[in-house]
Tab-separated table of C-alpha atoms and ligand atoms in Angstrom:
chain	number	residue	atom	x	y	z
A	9	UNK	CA	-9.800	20.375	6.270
A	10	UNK	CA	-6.448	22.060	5.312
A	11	UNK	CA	-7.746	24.801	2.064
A	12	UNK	CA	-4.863	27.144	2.092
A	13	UNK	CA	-0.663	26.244	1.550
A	14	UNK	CA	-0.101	28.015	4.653
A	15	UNK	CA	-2.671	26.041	6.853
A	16	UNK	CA	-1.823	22.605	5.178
A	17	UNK	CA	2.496	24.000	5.741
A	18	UNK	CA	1.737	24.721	9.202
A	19	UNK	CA	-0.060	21.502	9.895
A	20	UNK	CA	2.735	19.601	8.632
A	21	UNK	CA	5.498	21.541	10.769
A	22	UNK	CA	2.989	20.709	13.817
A	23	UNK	CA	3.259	17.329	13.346
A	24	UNK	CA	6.525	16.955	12.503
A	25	UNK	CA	5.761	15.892	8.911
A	26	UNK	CA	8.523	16.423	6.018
A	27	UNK	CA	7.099	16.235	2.389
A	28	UNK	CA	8.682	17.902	-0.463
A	29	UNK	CA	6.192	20.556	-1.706
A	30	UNK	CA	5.957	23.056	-4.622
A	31	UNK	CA	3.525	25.746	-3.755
A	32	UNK	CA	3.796	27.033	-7.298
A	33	UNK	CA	2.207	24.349	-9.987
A	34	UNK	CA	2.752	24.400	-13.635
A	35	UNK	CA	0.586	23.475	-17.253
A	36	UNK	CA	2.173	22.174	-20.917
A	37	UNK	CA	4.736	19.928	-21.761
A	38	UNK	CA	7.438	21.332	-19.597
A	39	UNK	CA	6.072	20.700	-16.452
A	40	UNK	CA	7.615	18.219	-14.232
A	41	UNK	CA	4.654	15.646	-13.889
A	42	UNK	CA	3.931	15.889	-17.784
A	43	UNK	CA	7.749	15.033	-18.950
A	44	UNK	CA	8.166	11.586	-20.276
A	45	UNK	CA	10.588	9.112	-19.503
A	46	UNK	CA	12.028	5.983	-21.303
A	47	UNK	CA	12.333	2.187	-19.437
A	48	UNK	CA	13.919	-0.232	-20.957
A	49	UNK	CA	13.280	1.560	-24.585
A	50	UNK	CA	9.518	1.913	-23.577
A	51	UNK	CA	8.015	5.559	-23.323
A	52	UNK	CA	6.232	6.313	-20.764
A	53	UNK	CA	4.391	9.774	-21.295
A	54	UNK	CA	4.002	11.409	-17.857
A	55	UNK	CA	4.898	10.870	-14.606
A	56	UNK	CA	1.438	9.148	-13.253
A	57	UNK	CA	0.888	5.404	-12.858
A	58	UNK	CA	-2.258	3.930	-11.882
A	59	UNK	CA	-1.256	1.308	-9.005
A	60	UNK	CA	-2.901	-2.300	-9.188
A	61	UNK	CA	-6.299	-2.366	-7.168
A	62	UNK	CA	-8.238	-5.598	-7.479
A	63	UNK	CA	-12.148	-5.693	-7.825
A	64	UNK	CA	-12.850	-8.737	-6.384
A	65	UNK	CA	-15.201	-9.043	-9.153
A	66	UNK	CA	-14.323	-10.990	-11.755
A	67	UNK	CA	-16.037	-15.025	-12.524
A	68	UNK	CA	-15.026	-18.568	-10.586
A	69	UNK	CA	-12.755	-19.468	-13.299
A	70	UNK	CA	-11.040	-15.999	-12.965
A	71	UNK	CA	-12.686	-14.428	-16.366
A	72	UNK	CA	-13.093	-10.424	-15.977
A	73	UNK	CA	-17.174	-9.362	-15.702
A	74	UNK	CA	-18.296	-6.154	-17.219
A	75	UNK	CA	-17.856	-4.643	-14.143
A	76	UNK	CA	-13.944	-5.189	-14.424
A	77	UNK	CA	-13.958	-4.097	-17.609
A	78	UNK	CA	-15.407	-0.766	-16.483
A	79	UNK	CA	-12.688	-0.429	-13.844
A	80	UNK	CA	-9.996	-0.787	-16.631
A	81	UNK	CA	-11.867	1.954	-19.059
A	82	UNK	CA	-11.741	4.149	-15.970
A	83	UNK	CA	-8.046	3.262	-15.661
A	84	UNK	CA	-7.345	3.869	-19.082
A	85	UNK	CA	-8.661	7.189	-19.070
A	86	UNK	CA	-7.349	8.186	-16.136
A	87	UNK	CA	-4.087	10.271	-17.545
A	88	UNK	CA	-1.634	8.108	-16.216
A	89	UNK	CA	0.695	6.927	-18.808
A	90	UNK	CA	2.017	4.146	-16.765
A	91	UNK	CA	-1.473	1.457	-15.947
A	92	UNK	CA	0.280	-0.856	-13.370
A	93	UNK	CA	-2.353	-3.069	-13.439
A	94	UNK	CA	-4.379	-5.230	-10.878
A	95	UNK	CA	-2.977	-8.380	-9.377
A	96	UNK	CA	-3.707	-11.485	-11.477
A	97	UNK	CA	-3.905	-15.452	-9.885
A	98	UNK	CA	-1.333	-17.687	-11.544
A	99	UNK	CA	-3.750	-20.829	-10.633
A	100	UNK	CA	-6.872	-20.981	-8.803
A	101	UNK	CA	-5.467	-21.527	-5.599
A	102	UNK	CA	-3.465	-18.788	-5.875
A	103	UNK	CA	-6.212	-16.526	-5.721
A	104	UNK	CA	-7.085	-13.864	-2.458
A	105	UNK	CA	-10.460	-14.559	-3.337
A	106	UNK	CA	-12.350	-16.472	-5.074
A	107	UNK	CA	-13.572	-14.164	-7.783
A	108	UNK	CA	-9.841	-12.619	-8.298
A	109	UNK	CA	-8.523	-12.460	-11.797
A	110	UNK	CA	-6.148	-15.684	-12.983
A	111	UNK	CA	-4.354	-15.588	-15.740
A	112	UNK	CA	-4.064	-18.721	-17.660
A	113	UNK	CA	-4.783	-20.336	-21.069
A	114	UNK	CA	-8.513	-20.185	-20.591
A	115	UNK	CA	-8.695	-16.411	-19.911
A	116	UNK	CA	-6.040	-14.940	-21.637
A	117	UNK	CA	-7.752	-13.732	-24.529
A	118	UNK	CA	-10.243	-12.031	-22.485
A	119	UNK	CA	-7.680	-10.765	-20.479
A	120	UNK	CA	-5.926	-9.077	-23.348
A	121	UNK	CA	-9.551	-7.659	-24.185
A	122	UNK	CA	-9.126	-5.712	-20.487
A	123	UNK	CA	-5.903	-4.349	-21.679
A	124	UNK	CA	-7.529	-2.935	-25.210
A	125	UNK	CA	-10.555	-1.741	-23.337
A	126	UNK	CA	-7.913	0.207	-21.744
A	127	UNK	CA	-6.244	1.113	-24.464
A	128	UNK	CA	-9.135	2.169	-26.268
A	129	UNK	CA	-10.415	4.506	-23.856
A	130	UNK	CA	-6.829	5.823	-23.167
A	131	UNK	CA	-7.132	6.581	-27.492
A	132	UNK	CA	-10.453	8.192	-27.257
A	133	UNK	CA	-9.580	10.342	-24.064
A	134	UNK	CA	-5.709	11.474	-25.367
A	135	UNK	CA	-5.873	10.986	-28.786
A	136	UNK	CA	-2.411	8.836	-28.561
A	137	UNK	CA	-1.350	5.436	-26.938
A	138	UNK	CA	2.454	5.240	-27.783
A	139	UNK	CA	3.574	6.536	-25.168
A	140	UNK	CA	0.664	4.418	-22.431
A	141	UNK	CA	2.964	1.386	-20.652
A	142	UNK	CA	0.670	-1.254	-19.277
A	143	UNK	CA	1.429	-4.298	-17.194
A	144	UNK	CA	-0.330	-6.690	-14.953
A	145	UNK	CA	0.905	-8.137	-11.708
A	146	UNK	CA	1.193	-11.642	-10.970
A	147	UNK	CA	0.462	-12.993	-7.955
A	148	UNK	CA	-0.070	-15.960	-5.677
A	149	UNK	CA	-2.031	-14.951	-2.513
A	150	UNK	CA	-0.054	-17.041	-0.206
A	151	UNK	CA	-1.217	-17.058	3.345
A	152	UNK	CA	-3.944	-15.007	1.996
A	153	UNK	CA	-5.551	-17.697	-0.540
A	154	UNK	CA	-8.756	-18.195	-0.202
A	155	UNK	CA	-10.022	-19.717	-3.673
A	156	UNK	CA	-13.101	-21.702	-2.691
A	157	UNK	CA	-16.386	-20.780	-3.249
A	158	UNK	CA	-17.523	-21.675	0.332
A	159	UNK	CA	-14.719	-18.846	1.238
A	160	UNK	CA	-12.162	-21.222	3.037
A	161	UNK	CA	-9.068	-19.770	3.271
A	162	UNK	CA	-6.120	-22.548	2.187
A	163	UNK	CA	-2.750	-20.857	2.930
A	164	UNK	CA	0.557	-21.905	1.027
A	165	UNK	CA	2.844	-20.238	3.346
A	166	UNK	CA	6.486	-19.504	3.385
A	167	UNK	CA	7.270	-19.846	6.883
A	168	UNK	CA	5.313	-19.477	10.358
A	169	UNK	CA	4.575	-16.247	12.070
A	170	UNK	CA	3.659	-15.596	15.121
A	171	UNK	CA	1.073	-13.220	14.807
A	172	UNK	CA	-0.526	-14.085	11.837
A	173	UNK	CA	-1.045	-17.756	12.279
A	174	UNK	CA	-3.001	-17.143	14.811
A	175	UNK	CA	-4.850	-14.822	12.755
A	176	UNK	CA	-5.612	-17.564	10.403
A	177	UNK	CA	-6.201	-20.561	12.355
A	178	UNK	CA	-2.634	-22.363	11.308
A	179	UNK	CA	-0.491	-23.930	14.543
A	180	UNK	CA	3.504	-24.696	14.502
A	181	UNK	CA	1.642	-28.620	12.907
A	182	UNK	CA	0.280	-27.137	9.563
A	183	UNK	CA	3.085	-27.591	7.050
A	184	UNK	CA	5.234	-24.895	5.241
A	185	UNK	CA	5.012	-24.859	1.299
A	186	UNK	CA	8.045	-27.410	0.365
A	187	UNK	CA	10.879	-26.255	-1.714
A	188	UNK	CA	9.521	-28.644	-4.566
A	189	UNK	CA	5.801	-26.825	-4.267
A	190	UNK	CA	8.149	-23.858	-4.711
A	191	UNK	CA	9.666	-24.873	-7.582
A	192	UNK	CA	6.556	-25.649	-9.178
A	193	UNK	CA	5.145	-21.837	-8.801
A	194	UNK	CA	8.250	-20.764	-10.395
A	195	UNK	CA	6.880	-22.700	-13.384
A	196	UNK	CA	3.666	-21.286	-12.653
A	197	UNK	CA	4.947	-17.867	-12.517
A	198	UNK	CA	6.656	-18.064	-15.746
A	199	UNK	CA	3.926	-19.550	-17.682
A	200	UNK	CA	1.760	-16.913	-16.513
A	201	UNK	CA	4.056	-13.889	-17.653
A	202	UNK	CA	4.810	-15.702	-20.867
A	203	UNK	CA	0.354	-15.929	-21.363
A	204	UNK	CA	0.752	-12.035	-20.679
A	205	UNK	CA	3.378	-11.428	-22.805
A	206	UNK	CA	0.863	-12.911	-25.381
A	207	UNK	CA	-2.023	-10.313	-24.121
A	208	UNK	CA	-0.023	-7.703	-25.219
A	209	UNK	CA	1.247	-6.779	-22.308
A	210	UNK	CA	4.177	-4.723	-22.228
A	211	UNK	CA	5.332	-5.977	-18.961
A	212	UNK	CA	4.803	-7.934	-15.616
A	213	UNK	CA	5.312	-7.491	-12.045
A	214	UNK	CA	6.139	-10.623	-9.985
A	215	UNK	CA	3.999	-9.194	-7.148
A	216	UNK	CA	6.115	-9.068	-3.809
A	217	UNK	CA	4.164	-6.738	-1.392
A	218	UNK	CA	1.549	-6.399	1.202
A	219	UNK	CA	2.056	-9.941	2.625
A	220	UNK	CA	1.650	-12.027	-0.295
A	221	UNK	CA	3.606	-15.254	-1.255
A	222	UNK	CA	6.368	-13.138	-2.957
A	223	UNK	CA	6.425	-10.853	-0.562
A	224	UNK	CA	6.180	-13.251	2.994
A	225	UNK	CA	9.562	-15.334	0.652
A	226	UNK	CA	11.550	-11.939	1.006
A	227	UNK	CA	10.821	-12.127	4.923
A	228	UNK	CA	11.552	-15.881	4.965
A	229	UNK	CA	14.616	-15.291	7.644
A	230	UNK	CA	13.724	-18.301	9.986
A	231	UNK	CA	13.110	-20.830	6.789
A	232	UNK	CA	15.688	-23.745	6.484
A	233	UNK	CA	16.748	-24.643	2.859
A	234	UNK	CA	16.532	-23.031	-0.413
A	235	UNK	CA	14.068	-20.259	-0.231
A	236	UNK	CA	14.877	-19.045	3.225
A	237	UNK	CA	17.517	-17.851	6.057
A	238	UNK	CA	19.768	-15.411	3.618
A	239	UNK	CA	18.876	-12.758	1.740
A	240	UNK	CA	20.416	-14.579	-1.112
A	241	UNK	CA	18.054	-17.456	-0.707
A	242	UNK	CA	15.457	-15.407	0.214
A	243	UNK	CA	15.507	-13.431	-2.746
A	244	UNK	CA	15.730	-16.704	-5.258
A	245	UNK	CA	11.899	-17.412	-6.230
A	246	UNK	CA	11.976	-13.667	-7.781
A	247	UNK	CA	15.558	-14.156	-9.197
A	248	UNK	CA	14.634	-17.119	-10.713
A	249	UNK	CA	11.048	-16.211	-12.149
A	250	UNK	CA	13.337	-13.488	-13.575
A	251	UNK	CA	15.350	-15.241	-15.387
A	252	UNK	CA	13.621	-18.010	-16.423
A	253	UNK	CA	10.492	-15.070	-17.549
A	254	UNK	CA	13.478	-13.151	-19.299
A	255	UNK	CA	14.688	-16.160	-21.166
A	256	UNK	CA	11.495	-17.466	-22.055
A	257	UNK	CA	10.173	-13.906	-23.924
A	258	UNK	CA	13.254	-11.230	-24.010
A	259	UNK	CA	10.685	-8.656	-25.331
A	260	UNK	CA	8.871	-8.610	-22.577
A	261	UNK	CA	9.658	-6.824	-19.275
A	262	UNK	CA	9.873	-7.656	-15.906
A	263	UNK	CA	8.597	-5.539	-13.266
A	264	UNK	CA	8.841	-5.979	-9.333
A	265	UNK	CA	6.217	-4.336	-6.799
A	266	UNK	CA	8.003	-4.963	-3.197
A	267	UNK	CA	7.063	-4.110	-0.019
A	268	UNK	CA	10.511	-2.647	1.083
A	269	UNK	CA	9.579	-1.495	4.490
A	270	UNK	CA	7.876	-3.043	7.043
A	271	UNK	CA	7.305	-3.176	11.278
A	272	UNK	CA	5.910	-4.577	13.826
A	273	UNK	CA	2.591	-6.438	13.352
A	274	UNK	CA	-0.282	-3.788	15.328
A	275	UNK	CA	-3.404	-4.512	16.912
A	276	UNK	CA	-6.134	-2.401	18.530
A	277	UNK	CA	-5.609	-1.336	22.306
A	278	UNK	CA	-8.848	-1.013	24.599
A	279	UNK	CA	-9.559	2.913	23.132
A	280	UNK	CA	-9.173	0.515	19.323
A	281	UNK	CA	-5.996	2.631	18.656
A	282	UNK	CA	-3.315	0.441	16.987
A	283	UNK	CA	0.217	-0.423	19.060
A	284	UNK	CA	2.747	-2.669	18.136
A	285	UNK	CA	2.699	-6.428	19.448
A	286	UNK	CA	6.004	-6.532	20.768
A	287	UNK	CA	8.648	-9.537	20.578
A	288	UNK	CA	12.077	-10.085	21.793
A	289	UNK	CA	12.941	-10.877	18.332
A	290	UNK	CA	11.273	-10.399	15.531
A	291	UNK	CA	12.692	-12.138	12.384
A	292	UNK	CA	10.003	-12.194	10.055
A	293	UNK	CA	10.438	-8.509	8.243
A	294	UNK	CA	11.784	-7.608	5.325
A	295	UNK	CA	13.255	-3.814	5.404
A	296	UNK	CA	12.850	-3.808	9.201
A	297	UNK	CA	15.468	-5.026	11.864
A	298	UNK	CA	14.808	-7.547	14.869
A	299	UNK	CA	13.063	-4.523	17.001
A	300	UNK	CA	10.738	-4.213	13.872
A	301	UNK	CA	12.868	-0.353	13.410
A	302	UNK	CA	13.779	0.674	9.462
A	303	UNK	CA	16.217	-0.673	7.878
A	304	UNK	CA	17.099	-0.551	4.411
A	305	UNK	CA	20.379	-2.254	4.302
A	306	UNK	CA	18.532	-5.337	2.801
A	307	UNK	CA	15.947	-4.050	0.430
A	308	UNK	CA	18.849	-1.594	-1.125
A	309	UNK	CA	20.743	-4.600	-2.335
A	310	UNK	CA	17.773	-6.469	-3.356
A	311	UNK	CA	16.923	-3.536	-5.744
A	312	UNK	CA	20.471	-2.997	-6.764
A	313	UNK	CA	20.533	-6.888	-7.444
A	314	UNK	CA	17.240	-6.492	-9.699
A	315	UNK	CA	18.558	-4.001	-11.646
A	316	UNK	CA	21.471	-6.377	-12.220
A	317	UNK	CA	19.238	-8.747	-13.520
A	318	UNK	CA	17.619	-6.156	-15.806
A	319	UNK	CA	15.009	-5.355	-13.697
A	320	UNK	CA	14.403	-1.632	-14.277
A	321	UNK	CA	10.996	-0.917	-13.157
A	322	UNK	CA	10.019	-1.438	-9.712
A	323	UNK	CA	7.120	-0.052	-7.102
A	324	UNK	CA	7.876	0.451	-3.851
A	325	UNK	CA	5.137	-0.183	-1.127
A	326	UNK	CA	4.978	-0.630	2.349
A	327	UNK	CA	4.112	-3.235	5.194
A	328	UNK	CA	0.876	-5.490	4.536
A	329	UNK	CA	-2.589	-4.600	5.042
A	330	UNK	CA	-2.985	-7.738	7.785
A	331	UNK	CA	-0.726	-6.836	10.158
A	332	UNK	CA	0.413	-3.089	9.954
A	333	UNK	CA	-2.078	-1.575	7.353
A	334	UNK	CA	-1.244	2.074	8.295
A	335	UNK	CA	2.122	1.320	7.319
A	336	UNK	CA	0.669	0.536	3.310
A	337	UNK	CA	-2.270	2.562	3.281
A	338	UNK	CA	-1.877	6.076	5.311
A	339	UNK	CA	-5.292	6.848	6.329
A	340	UNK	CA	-8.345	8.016	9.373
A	341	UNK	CA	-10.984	5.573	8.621
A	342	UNK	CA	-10.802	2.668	9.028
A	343	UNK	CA	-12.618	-0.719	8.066
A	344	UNK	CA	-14.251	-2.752	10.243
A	345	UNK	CA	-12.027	-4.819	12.326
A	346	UNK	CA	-9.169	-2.399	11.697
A	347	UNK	CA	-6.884	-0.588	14.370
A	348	UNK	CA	-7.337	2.721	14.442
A	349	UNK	CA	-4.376	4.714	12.939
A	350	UNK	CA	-1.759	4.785	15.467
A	351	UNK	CA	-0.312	8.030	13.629
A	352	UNK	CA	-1.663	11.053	11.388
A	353	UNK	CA	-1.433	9.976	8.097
A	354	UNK	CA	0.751	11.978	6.588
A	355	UNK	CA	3.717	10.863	8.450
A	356	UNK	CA	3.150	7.275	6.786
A	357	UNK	CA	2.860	9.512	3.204
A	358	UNK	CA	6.115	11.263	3.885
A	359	UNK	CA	7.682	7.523	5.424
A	360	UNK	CA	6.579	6.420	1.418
A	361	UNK	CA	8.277	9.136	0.230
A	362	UNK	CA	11.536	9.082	2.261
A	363	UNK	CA	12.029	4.762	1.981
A	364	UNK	CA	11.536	5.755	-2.331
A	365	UNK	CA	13.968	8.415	-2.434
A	366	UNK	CA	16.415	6.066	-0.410
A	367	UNK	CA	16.246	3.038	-2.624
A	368	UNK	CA	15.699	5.617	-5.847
A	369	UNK	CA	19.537	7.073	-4.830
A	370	UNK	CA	20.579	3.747	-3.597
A	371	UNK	CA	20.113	2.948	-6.928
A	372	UNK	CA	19.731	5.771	-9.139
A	373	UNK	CA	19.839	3.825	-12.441
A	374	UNK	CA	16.070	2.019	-12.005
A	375	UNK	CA	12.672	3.350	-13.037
A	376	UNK	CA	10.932	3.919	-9.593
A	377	UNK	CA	7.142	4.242	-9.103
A	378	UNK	CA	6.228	5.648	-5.830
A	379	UNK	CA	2.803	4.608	-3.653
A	380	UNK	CA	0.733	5.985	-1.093
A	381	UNK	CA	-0.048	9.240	-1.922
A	382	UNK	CA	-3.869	9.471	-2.291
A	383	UNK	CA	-4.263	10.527	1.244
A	384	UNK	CA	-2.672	14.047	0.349
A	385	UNK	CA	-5.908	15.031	-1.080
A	386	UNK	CA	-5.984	18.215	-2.951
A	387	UNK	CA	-2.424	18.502	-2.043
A	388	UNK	CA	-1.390	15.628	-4.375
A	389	UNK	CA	-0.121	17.970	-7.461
A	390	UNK	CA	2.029	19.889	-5.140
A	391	UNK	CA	3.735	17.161	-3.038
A	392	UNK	CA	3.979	14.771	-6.364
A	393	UNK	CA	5.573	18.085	-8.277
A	394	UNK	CA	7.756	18.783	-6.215
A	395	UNK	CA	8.820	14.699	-5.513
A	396	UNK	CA	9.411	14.241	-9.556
A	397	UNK	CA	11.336	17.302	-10.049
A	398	UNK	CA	13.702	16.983	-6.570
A	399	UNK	CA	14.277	13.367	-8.194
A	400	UNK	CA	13.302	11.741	-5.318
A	401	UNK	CA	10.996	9.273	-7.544
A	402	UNK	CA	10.323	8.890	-11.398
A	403	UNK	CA	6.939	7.881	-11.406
A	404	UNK	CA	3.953	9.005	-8.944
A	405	UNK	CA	1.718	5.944	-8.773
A	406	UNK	CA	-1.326	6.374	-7.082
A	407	UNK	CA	-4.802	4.116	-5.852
A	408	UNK	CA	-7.405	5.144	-3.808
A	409	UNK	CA	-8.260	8.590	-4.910
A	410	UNK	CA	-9.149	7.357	-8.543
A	411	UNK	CA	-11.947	5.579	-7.226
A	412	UNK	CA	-13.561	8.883	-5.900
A	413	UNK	CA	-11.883	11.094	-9.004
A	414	UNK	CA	-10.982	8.992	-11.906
A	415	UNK	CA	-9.820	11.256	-14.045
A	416	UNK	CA	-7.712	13.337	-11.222
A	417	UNK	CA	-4.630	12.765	-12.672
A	418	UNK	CA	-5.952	13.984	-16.133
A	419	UNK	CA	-6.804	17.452	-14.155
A	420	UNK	CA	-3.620	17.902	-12.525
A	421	UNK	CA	-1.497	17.654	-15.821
A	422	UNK	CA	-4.204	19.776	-17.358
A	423	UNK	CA	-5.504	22.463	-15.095
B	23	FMN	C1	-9.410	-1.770	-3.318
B	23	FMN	C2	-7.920	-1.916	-3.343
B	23	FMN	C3	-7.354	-2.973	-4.043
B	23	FMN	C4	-5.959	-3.116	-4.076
B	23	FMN	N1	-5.422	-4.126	-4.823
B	23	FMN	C5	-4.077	-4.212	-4.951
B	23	FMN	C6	-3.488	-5.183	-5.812
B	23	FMN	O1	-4.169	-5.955	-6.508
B	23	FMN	N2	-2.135	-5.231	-5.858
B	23	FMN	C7	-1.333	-4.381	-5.148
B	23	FMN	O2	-0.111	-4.464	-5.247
B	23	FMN	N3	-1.876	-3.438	-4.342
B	23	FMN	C8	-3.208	-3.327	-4.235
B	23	FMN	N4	-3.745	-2.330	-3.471
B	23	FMN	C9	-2.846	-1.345	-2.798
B	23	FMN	C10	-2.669	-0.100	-3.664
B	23	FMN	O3	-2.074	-0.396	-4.898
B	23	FMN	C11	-1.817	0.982	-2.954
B	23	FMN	O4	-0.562	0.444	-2.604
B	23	FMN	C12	-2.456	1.559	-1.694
B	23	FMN	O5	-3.835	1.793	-1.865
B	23	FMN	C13	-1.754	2.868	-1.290
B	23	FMN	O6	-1.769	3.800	-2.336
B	23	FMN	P1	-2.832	5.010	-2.350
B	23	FMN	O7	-2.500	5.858	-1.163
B	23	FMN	O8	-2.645	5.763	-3.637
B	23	FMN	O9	-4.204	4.416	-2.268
B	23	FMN	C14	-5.124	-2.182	-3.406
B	23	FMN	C15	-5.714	-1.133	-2.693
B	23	FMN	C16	-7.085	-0.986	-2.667
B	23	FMN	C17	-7.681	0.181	-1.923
């Protein structure tokens, strides 16, 4: 345990590890995390968003159980003014599993009831909610679906990989979704944001991280046709659910969560520590080059080109959980079946915070949420402090650590 600035400051100069970090903190209106900020003419009262974490909870048919609801009234009073809210199945077999949220004509009144439980314990806890911005992700699992009851995975996937279709039991015979199956989640996409529109909703996120249909599309590189090979094709499912979301309800906006780094897929070695699987090409990342190293070049015009489509809110992530989780989720323990962390932590909090601030003055223009911070611990109100006011992101959107304090973020503005 690091309790003092000088202990935690001399643990990161061991290591190597630069995060931006205010040793002084501030209370009231004029500090940096409490300032508000405007999107799109939507207020946004602070500089904390809750980031979308799924329950896994919710009914067969995708209706929320009391025990989601209780997740949401935790969200809502959280303090954050920004609730970037947990991912939401366009169909059934879009689902990760097969008690995930979906969002379609059957649920969508209970799914705006989430959003006013939300709400209404936002009201109770701060008194005001015109300044609370709330949206909910849409997703389609991909390789990850696993609707069925019995648990049976049924992946839709973009392209083949070599190290996760092994993973998941597909050879080079099972088929890649077609263009036209494509085509028809577009549709799917866009009804679903136009349902949420109707919720309330202020705005939605065409989900495109952590491995996930919209995300594996972006990494498409060895796909023939439509949806794959350039970056301009690559990028055309989320241009076009733009649009077509844009057209359908102009009030409402669209939001993109991307994974905009990525690397190597890891796996244990005989002491369980993760190493990269290496390849003497690997085309399948999206913000990493054919060694699996950094690079931005792609993911820097993919934001610029979203905020050309009047995309101004986005949240950057990292990698996917099921092949390189330390990449998305810097932390020591691990789950079962993981790798163990093939480097302290806070290197893959300050990689977060360095890939934000490069796309944030890539692009200075858009509304960026930042991720991956709950591993600072107590050191989150320093390191997020001093992040908003060097302008190296707007927003600091955090996870994990609400589920052990839930109303952290309330304490930091306050205390
Ligand atoms: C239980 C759990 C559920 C999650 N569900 C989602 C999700 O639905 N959509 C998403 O984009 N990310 C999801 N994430 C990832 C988080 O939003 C976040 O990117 C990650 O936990 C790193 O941020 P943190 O360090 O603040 O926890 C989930 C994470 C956890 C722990």
């Amino acid at each position: 345990m690091l309790h003092s600035i000088d202990a935690f400051l001399a643990y990161l100069a061991e290591w190597g590890v630069q995060l931006p970090f205010d040793a002084e903190l501030q209370r009231g209106p004029d500090a940096p995390l409490a300032t508000s900020l405007a999107v799109q003419g939507h207020r946004i009262g602070n500089r904390f968003a809750v980031l979308p974490m799924e329950g896994w909870d919710c009914t067969a048919d995708g209706l929320p159980t009391e025990a989601t609801f209780a997740r949401w009234r935790a969200f809502g009073r959280s303090g954050a003014k920004l609730l970037w809210t947990e991912s939401a199945a366009v169909r059934k077999d879009a689902c990760s599993s097969p008690t995930q949220l979906i969002l379609n004509a059957h649920t969508v009144e209970a799914i705006a009831r989430l959003r006013e439980t939300a709400v209404a314990a936002h009201a109770q806890a701060f008194g005001r909610t015109d300044d609370l911005h709330i949206g909910l992700q849409l997703t389609h699992a991909g390789r990850l679906s696993r609707h069925r009851a019995d648990g049976v995975r049924t992946p839709f996937i973009a392209h083949h990989h070599p190290f996760l279709d092994p993973q998941y039991g597909l050879t080079a015979q099972d088929t890649v979704a077609s263009d036209d199956e494509i085509e028809t989640l577009i549709d799917d996409f866009v009804a679903s944001a136009v349902l949420a529109a109707q919720a309330g909703f202020q705005f939605v996120d065409i989900k495109s991280c952590h491995g996930y249909f919209g995300h594996e599309i972006l990494c498409a590189k060895t796909r023939t046709g439509a949806f794959g090979g350039s970056l301009e094709n690559r990028t055309r499912f989320i241009r076009e659910i733009v649009q077509r979301a844009k057209a359908r309800v102009p009030t409402l906006q669209v939001a993109v969560r991307a994974s905009v780094f990525d690397g190597l897929p890891y796996q244990a070695d005989e002491s369980g520590v993760g190493q990269p699987v290496t390849y003497d090409s690997y085309p399948f990342g999206f913000g990493c080059d054919l060694h699996g190293q950094l690079d931005l070049t792609e993911p820097i015009e993919f934001v610029r080109h979203l905020y050309a489509l009047g995309v101004h809110l986005v949240c950057l992530s990292g990698g996917s959980p099921y092949k390189n989780w330390h990449l998305q989720r810097p932390q020591l323990a691990v789950r079962a079946g993981e790798y163990l962390s093939p480097e302290e932590p806070l290197l893959g909090v300050a990689r977060h915070i360095a890939v934000t601030a490069a796309l944030k003055q890539a692009c200075p223009e858009l509304t960026v949420v930042g991720s991956g911070y709950s591993y600072l611990q107590q050191w989150l109100p320093n390191v997020a402090r001093a992040a908003v006011r060097l302008g190296l992101v707007d927003v600091v959107g955090v996870a994990r650590i609400l589920l052990t304090q839930p109303t952290v973020l309330h304490q930091v503005l306050s205390n």
